[in-house]
Tab-separated table of C-alpha atoms and ligand atoms in Angstrom:
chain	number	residue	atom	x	y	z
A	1341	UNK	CA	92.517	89.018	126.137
A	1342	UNK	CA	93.890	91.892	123.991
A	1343	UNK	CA	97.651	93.327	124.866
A	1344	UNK	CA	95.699	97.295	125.190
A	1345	UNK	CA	92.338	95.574	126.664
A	1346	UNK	CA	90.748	98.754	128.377
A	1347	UNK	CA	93.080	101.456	127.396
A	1348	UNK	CA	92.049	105.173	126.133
A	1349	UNK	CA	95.067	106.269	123.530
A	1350	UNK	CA	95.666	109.456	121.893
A	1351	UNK	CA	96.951	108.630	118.257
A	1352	UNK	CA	98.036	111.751	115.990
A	1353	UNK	CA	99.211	111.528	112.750
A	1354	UNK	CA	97.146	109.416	110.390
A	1355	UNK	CA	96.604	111.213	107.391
A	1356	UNK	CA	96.233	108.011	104.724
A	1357	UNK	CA	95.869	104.388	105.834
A	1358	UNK	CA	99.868	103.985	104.785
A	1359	UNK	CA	100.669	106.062	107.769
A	1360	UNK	CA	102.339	104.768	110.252
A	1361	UNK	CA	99.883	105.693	113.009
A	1362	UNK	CA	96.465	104.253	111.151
A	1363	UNK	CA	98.497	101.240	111.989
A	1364	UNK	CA	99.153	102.046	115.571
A	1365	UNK	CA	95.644	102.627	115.931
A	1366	UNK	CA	94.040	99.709	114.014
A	1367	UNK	CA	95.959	97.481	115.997
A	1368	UNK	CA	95.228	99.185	119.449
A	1369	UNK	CA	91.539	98.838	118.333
A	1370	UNK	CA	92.164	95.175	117.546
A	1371	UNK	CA	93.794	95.244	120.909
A	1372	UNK	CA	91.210	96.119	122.945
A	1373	UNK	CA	92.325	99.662	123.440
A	1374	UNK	CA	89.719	102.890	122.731
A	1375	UNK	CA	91.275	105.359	120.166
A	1376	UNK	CA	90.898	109.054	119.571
A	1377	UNK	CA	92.836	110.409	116.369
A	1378	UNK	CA	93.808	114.010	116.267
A	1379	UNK	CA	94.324	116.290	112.702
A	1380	UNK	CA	94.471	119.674	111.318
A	1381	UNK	CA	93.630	122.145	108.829
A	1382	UNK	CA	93.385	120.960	105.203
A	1383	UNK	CA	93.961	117.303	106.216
A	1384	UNK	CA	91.296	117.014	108.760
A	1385	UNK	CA	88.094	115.644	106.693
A	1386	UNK	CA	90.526	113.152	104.885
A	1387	UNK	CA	91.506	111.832	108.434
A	1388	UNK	CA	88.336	111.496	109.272
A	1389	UNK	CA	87.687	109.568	106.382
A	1390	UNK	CA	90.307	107.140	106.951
A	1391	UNK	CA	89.263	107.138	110.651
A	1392	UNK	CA	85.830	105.368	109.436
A	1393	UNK	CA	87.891	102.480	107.690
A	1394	UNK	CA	89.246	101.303	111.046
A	1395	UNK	CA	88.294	98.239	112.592
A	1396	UNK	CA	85.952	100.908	114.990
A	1397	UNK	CA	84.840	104.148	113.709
A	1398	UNK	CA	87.402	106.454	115.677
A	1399	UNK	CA	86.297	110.486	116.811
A	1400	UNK	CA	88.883	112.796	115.104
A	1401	UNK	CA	90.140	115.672	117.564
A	1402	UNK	CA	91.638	119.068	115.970
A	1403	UNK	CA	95.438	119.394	116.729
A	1404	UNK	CA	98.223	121.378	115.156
A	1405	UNK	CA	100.882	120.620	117.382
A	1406	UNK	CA	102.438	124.537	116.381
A	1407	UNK	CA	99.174	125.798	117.428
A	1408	UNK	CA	99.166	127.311	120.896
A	1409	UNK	CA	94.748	127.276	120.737
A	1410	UNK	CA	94.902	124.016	119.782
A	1411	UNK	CA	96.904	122.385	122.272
A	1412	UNK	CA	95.663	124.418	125.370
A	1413	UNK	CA	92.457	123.208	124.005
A	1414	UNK	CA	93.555	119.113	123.294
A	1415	UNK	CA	92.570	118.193	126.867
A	1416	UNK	CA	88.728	119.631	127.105
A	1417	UNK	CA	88.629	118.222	123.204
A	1418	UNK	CA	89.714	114.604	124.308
A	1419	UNK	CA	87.495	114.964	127.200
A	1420	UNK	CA	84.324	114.989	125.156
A	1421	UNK	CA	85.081	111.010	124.260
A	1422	UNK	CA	87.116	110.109	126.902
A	1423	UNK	CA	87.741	110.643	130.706
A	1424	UNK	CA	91.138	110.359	130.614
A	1425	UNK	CA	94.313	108.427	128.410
A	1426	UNK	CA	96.476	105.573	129.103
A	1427	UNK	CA	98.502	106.702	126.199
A	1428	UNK	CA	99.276	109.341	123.777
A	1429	UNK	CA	101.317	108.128	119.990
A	1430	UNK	CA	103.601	111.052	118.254
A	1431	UNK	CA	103.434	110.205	114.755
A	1432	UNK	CA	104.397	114.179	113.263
A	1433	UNK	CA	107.139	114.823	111.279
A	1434	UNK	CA	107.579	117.616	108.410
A	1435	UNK	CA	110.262	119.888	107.208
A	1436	UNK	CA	110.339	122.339	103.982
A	1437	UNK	CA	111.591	120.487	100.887
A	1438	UNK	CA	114.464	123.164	101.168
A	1439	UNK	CA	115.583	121.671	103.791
A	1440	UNK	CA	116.177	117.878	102.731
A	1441	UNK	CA	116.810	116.478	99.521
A	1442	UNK	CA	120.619	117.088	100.055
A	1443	UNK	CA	120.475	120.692	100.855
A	1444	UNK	CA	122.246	120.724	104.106
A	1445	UNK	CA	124.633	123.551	103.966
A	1446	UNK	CA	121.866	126.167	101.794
A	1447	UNK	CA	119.248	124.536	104.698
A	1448	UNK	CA	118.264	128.500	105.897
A	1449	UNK	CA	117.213	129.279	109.737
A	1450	UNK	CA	113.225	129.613	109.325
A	1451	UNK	CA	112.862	126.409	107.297
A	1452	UNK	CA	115.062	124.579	109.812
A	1453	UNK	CA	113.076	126.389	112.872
A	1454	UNK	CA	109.565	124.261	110.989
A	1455	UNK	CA	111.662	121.267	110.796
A	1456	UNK	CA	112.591	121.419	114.777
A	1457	UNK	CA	109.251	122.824	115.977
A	1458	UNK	CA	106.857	120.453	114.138
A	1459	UNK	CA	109.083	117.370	114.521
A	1460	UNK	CA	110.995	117.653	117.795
A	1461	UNK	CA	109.746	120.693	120.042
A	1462	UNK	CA	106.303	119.115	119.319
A	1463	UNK	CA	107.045	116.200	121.437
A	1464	UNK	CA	107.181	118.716	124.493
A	1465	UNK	CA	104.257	120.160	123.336
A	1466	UNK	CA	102.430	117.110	122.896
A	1467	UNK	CA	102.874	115.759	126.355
A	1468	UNK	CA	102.266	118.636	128.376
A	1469	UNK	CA	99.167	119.196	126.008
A	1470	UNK	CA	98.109	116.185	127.449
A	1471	UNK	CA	99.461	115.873	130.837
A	1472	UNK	CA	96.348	116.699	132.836
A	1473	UNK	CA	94.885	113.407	131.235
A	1474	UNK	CA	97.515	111.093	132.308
A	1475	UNK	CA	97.641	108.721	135.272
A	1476	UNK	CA	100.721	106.852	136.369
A	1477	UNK	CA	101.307	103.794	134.954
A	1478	UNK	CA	100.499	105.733	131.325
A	1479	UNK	CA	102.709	105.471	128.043
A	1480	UNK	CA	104.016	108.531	125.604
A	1481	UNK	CA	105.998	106.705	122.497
A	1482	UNK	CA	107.390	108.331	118.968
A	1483	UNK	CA	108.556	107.505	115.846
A	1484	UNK	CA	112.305	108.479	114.900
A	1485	UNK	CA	114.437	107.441	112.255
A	1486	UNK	CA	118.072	106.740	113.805
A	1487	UNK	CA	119.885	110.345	114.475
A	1488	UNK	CA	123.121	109.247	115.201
A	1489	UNK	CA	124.093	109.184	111.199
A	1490	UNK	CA	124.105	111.627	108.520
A	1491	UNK	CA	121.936	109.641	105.785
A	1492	UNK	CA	121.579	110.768	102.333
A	1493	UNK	CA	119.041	113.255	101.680
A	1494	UNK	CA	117.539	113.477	105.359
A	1495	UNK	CA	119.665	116.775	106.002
A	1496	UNK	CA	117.452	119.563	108.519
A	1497	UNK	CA	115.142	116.517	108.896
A	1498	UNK	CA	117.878	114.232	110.451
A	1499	UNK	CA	118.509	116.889	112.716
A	1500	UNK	CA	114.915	117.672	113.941
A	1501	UNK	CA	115.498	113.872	114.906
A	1502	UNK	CA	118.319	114.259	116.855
A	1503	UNK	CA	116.592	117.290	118.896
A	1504	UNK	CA	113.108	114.478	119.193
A	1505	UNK	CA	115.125	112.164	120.401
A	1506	UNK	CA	117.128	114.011	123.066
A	1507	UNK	CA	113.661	115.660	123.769
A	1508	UNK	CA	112.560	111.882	124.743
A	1509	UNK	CA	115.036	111.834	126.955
A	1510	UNK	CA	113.988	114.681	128.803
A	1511	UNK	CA	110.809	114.152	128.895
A	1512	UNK	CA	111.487	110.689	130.416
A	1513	UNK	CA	113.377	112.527	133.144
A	1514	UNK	CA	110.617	114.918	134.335
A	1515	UNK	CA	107.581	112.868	133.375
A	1516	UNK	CA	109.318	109.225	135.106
A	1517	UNK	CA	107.884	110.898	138.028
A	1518	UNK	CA	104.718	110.807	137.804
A	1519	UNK	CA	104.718	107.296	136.368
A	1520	UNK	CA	104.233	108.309	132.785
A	1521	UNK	CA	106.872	106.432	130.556
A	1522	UNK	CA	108.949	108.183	126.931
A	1523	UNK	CA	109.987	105.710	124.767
A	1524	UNK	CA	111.060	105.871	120.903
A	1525	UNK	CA	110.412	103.218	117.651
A	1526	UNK	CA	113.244	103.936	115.512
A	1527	UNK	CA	111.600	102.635	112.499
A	1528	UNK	CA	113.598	101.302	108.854
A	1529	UNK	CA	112.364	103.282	105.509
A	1530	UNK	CA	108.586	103.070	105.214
A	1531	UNK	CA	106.739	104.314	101.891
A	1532	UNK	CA	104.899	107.008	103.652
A	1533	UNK	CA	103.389	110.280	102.439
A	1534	UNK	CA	106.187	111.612	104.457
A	1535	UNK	CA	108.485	109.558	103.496
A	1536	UNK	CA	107.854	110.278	99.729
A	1537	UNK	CA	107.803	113.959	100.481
A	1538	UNK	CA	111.702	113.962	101.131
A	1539	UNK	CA	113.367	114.438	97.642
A	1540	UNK	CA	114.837	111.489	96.841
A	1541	UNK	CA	114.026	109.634	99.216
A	1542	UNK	CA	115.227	106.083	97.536
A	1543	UNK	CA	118.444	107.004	98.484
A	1544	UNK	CA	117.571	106.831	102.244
A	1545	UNK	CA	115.753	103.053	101.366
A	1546	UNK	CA	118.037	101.547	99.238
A	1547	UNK	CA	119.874	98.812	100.240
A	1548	UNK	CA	117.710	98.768	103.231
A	1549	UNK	CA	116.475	95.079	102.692
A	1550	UNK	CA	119.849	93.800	101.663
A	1551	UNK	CA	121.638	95.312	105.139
A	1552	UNK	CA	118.935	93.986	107.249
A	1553	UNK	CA	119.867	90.919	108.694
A	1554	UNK	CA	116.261	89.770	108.828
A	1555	UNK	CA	115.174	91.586	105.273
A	1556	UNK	CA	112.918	94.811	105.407
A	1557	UNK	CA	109.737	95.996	103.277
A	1558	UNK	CA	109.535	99.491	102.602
A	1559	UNK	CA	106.051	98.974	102.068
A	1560	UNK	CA	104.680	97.262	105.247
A	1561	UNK	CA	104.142	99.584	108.055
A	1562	UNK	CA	102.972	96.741	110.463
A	1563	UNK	CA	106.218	95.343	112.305
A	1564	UNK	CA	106.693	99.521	113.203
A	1565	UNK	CA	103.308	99.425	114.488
A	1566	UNK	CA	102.860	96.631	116.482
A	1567	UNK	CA	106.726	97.937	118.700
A	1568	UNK	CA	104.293	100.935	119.419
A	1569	UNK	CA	101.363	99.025	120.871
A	1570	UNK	CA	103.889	97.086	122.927
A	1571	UNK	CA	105.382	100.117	124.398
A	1572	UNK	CA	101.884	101.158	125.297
A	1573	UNK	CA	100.996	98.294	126.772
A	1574	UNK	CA	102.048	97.101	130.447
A	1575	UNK	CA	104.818	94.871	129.293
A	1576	UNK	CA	107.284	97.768	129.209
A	1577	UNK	CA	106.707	98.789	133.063
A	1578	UNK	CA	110.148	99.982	133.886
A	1579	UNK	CA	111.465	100.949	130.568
A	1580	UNK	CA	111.898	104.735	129.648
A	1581	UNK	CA	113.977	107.224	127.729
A	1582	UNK	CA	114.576	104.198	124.917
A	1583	UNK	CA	114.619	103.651	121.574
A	1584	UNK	CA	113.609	100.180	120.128
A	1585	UNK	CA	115.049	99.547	116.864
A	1586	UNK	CA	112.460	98.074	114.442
A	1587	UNK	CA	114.645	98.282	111.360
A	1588	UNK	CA	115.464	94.597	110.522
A	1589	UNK	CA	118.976	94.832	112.302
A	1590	UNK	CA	120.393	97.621	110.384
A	1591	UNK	CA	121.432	99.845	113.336
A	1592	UNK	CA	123.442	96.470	114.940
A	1593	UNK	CA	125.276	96.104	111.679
A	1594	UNK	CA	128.737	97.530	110.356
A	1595	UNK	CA	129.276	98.086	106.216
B	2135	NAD	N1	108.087	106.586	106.819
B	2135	NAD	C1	109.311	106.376	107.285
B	2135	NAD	O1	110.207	105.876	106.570
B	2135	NAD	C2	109.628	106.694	108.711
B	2135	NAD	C3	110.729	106.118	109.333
B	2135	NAD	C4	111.044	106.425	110.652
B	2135	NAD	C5	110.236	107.333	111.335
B	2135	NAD	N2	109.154	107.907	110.706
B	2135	NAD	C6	108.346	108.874	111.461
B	2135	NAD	O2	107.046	108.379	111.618
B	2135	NAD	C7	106.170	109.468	111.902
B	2135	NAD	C8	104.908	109.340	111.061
B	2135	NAD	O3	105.204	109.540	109.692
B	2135	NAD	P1	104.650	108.607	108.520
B	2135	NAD	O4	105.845	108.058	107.837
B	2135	NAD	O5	103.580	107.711	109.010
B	2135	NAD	O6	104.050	109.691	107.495
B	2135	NAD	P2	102.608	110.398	107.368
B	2135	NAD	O7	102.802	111.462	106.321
B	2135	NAD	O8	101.553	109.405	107.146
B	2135	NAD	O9	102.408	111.084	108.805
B	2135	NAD	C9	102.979	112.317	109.163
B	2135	NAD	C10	101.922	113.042	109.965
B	2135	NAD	O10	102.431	114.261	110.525
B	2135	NAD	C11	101.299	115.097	110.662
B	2135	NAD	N3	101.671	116.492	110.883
B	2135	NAD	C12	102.509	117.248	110.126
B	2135	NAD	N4	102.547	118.508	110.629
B	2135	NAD	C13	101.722	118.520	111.710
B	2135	NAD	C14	101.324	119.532	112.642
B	2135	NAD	N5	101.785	120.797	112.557
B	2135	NAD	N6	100.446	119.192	113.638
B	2135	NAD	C15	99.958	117.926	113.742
B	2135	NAD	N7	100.294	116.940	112.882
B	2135	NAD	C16	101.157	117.239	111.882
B	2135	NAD	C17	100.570	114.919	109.341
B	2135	NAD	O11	99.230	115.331	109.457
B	2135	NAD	C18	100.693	113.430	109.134
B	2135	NAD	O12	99.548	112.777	109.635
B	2135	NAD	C19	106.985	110.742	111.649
B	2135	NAD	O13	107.507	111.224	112.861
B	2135	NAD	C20	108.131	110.204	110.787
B	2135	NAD	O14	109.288	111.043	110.840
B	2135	NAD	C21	108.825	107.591	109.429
């Protein structure tokens, strides 16, 4: 019996199989669970490519979470493979290059308003996008990288973070209601397209394995993933507004 044995999940964000969320989803699939990816624009045929490498072909939805069409659309769109979702993944993040790569203080207000509406309001947008699609007992979880520091290089980024993750939180509050669960991965440095897009982004990874108590590879994506498929699963019934730490043991330690 698979931990997601009968589950329909939304799963945005793979745009190579490195990302994060072509993890999420070939693991779901190898769970039992029935996926539906979502992309956009430029990226959408290679998603769909990398869709076809998955354990089972998944259908590829179009969503650009900035895009008011797009997400008044998502349910109908979803509908035509599914008749409803158990859970929905947020794997989006992006901010200008101006706005990381250490320059904080020249960061300038339109660049930062990308960072915060792709990578935290998106959250909100996400999950009333696709609220008329989910039952209680259903599962909404993110990927962050821990807010409560200032890391090197992260700058606007770290700050879009900060807004996700307090946007968890209220989500959690006015979605606990209706039985639909919030929770966060704060995931270590992963190699990711993203990832490499932040100028200098080995600043943010080094040291990484050496701090974590139980080591850390930059390159493997799966211990991230398979914290995701947990919180979509049933084994996290009464646990909301949280962020698991799947990082090695970084976050517990002092330097
Ligand atoms: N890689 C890391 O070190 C790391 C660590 C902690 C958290 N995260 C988070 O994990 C998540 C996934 O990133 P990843 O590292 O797998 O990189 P990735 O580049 O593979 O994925 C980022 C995704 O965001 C999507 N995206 C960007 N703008 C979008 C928009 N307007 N609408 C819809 N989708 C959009 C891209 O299509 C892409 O699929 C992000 O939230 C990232 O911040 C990454």
């Amino acid at each position: 019996m698979g931990l997601l044995d009968g589950k329909k999940l939304l799963v945005t964000g793979v745009l190579t199989d490195g990302s994060i969320a072509f993890h999420v989803a070939r693991l779901a699939q190898e769970q039992g669970a029935q996926v539906v990816l979502t992309s956009f624009g430029r990226q959408f045929r290679l998603t769909q490519a990398i869709a076809r490498r998955l354990p089972q072909p998944a259908p590829v939805v179009q969503l650009d979470v900035t895009d008011e069409e797009d997400l008044t659309a998502l349910a109908d769109r979803v509908r035509e493979h599914v008749d409803g979702l158990d859970g929905v993944v947020h794997s989006i993040g992006f901010a200008p290059q101006s706005v990381m790569g250490g320059n904080f203080l020249a960061g300038e207000w339109d660049d930062v308003a990308t960072a915060l509406r792709v990578s935290a309001y998106s959250l909100k947008s996400l999950a009333v996008a696709a609220q008329p699609l989910l039952g209680s007992g259903s599962s909404i979880v993110g990927l962050t990288f821990d807010a409560r520091y200032a890391w090197p290089v992260y700058d606007w980024m770290g700050v879009a973070k900060a807004a996700f993750e307090s946007t968890a939180r209220y989500l959690a509050r006015d979605l606990g209601p209706e039985g639909v669960r919030v929770n966060l991965v704060s995931a270590g440095p992963i190699r990711t397209t993203a990832a490499k897009s932040i100028p200098g982004f080995e600043a943010m990874e080094g040291g990484w394995p050496d701090r974590a108590p139980l080591g850390w590879d930059v390159t493997d994506p799966e211990p991230t993933a398979r914290a995701v498929a947990a919180l979509l699963s049933d084994w996290f019934p009464a646990t909301t507004g949280e962020i698991v730490h799947v990082d090695g043991g970084v976050h517990a330690m002092g330097f």
